[in-house]
mmCIF file of C-alpha atoms in Angstrom:
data_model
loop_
_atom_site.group_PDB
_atom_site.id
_atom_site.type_symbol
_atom_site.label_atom_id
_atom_site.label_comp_id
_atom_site.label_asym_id
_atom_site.label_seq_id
_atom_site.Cartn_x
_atom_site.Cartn_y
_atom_site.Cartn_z
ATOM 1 C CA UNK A 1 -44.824 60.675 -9.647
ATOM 2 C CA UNK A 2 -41.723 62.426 -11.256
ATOM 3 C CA UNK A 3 -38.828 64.216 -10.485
ATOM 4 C CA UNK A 4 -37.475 67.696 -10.380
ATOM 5 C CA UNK A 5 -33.717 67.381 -11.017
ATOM 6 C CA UNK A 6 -32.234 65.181 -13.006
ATOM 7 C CA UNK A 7 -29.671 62.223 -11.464
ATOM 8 C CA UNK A 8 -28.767 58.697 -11.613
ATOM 9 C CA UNK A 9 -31.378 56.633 -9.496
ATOM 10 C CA UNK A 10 -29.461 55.589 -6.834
ATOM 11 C CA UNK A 11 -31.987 53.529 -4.799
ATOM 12 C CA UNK A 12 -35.356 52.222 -5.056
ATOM 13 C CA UNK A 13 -37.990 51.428 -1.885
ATOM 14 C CA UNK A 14 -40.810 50.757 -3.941
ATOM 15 C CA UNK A 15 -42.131 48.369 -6.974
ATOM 16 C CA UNK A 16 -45.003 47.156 -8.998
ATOM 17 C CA UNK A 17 -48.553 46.901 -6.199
ATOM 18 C CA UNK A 18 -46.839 47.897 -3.193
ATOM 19 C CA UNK A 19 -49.415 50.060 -0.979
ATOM 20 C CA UNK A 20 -47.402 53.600 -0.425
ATOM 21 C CA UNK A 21 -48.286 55.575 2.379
ATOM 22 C CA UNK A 22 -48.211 60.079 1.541
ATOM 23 C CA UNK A 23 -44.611 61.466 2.579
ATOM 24 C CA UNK A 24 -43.181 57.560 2.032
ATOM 25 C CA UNK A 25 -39.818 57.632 0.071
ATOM 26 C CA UNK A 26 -40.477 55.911 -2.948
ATOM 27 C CA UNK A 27 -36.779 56.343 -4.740
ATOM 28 C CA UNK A 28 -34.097 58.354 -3.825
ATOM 29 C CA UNK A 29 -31.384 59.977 -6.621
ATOM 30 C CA UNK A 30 -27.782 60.024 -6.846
ATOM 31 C CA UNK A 31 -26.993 63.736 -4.175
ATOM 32 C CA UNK A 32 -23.698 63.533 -4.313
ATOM 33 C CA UNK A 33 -23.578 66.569 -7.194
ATOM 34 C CA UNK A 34 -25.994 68.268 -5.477
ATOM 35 C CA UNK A 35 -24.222 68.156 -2.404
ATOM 36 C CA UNK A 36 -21.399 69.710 -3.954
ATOM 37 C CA UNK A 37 -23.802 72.275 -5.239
ATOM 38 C CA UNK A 38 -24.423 73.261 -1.823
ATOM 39 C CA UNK A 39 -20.851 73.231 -0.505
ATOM 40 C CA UNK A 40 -19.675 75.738 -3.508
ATOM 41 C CA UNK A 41 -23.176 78.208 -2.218
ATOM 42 C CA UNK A 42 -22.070 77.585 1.272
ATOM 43 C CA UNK A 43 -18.510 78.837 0.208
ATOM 44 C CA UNK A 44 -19.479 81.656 -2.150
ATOM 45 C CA UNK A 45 -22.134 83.170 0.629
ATOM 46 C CA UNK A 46 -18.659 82.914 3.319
ATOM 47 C CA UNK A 47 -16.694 84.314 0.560
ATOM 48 C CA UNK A 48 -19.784 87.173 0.253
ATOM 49 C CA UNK A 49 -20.063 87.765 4.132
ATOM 50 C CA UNK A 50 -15.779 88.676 4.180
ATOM 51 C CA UNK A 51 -16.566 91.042 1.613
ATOM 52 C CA UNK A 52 -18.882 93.009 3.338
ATOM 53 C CA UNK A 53 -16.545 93.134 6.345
ATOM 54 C CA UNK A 54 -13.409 94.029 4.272
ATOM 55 C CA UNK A 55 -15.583 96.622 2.711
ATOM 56 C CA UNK A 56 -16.677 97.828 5.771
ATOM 57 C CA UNK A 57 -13.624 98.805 7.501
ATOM 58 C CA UNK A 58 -12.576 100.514 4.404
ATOM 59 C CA UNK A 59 -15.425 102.922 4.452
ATOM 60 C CA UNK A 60 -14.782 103.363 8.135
ATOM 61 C CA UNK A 61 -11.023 104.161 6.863
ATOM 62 C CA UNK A 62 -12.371 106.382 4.566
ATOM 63 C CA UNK A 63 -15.079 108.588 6.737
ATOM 64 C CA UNK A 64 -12.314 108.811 8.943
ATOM 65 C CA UNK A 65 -9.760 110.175 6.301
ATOM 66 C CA UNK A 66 -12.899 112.649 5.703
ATOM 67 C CA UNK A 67 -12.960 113.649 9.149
ATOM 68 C CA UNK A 68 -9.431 114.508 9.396
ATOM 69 C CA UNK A 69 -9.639 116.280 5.903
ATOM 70 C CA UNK A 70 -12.633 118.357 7.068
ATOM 71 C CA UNK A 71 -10.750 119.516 10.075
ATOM 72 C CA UNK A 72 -7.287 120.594 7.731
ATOM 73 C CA UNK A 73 -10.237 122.278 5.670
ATOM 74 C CA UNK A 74 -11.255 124.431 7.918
ATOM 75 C CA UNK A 75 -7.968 125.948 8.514
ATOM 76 C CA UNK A 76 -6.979 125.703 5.497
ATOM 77 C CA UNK A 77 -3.672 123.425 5.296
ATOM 78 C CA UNK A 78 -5.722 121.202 2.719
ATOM 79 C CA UNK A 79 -6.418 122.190 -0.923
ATOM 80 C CA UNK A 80 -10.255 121.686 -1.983
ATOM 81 C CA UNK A 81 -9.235 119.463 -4.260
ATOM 82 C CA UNK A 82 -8.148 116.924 -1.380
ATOM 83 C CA UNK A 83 -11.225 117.112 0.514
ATOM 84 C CA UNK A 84 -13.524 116.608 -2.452
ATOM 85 C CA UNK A 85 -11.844 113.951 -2.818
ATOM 86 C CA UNK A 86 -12.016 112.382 0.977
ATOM 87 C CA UNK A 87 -16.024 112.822 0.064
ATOM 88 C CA UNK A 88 -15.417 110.779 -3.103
ATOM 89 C CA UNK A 89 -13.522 107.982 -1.592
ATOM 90 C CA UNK A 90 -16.213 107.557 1.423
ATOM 91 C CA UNK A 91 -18.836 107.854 -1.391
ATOM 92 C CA UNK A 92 -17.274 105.224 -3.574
ATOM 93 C CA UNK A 93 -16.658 102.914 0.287
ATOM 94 C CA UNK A 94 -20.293 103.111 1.084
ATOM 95 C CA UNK A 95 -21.374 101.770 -2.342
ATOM 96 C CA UNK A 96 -18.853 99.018 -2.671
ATOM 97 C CA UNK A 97 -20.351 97.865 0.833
ATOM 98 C CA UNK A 98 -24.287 97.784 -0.785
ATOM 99 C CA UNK A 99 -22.563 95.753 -3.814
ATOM 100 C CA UNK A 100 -21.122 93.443 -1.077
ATOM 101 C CA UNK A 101 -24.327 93.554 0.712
ATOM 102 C CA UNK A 102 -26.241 92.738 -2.361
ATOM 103 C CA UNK A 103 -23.939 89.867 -3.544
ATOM 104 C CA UNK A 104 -24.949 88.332 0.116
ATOM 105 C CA UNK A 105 -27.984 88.284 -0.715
ATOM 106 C CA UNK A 106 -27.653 86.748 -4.030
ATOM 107 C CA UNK A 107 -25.340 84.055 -2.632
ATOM 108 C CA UNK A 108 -28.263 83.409 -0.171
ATOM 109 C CA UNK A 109 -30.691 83.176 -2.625
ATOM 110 C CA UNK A 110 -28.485 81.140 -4.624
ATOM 111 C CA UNK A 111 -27.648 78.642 -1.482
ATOM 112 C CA UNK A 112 -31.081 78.488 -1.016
ATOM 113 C CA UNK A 113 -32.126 76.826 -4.728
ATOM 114 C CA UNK A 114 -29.109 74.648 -4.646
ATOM 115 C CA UNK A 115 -31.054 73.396 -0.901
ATOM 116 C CA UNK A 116 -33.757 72.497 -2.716
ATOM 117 C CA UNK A 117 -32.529 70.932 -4.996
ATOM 118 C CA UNK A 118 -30.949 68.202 -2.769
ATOM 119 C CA UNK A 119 -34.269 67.948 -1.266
ATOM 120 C CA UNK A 120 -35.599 67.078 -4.500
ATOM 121 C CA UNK A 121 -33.501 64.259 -4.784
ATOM 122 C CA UNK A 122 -35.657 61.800 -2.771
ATOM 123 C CA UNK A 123 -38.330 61.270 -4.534
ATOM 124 C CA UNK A 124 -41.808 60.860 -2.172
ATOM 125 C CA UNK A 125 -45.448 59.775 -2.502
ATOM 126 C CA UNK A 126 -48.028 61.980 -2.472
ATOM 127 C CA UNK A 127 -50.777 59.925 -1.647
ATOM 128 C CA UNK A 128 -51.965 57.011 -0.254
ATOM 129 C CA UNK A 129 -52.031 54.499 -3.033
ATOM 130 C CA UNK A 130 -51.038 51.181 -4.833
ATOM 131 C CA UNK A 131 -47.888 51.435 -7.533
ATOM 132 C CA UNK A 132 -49.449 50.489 -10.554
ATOM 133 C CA UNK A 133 -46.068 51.183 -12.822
ATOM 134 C CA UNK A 134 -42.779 51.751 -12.258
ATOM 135 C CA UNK A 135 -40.784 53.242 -14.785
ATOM 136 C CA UNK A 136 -37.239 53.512 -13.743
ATOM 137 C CA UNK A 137 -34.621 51.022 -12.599
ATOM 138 C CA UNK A 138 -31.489 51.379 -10.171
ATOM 139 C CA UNK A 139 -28.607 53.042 -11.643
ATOM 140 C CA UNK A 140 -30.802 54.279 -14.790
ATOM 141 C CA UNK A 141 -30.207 58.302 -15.382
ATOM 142 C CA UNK A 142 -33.601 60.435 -15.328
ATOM 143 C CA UNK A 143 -33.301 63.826 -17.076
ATOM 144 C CA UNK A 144 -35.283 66.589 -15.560
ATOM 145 C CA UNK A 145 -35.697 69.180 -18.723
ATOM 146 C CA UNK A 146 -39.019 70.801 -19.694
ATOM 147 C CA UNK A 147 -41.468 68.152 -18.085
ATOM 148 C CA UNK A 148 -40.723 66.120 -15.046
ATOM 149 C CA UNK A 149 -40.097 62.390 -16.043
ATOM 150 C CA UNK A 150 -42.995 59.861 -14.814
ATOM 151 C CA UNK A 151 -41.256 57.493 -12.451
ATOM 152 C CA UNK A 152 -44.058 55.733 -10.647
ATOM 153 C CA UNK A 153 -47.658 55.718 -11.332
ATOM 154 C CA UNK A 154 -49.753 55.575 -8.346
ATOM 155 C CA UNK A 155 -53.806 54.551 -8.109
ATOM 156 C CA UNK A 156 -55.617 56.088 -5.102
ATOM 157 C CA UNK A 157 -56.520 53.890 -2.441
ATOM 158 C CA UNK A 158 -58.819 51.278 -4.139
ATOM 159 C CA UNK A 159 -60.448 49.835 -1.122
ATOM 160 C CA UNK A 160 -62.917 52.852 -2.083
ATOM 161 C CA UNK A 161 -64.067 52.826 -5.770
ATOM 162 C CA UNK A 162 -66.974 53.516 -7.852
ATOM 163 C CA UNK A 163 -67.467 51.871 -11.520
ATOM 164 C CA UNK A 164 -69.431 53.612 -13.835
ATOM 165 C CA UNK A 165 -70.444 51.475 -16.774
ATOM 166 C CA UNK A 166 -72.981 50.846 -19.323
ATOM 167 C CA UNK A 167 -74.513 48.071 -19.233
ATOM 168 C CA UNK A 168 -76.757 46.311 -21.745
ATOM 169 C CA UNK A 169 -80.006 44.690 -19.731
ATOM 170 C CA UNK A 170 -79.643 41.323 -21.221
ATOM 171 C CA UNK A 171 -76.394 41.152 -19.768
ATOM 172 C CA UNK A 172 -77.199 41.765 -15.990
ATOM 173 C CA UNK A 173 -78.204 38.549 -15.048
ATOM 174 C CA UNK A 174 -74.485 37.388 -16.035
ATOM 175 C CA UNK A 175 -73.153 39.687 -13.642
#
């Protein structure tokens, strides 16, 4: 059993032969980083969210500015020149609210990996089995980088087992 993220091991609920049960929290790392992590998302996505509102009302500012400089178009008390560019600032409105709309959904996404991570910091069994090993202490750092650190090794239920062996024939009255 390893680990996804790397932490400090903060606490430990299981050791060398204790019978684990699938789902049962074996260790559980340091979340107080992680926790941050999600704090900072929870901010950006707010942050992300105003955006989208503040660039909202300035389009609506804008197509309204449009309006009023089609109607001074039509009888001519605006130059062209003005109402191109009315069309220009509504143009340039609209697509700074799908950048705000996009960077929502990035700060989503982004809140959403940062969740996981914290989830990732308790560490679970997933089977039923006996700890055979445990290779990490309390308050020892586990780094996470290109393969997932073995904390615990676990043996599958051995109540059920089947040895295959070779056997010389001299030998099976001794056994």
């Amino acid at each position: 059993v390893g680990t996804q993220v790397s932490g400090v091991v903060q606490d430990l609920y299981a050791d060398f032969n204790d019978f684990v049960r699938t789902g049962q929290t074996l260790a559980r790392l340091d979340a107080s980083l992680f926790q941050t992590q999600v704090e900072q998302a929870e901010a950006n996505l707010i942050r992300a969210e105003a955006d989208v509102e503040r660039f909202d009302v300035t389009r609506d500012a804008a197509r309204l500015a449009l309006d009023r400089s089609v109607r001074l178009a039509e009888k001519r008390l605006i130059a062209d020149a003005d109402l191109e560019s009315a069309r220009m600032a509504v143009a340039s409105a609209e697509a700074q609210v799908r950048s705000a709309q996009a960077s929502v959904a990035q700060s989503k996404a982004s809140l959403n990996q940062v969740r996981v991570n914290l989830a990732h910091t308790v560490i679970a069994s997933p089977i039923d089995g006996i700890v055979v090993s445990r290779a990490v202490d309390t308050g020892q750092t586990v780094a996470a980088s290109m393969q997932a650190p073995t904390l615990f090794v676990l043996a599958a239920d051995l109540a059920h087992m089947r040895v295959n062996a070779s056997i010389d024939e001299s030998d099976v009255g001794q056994i």
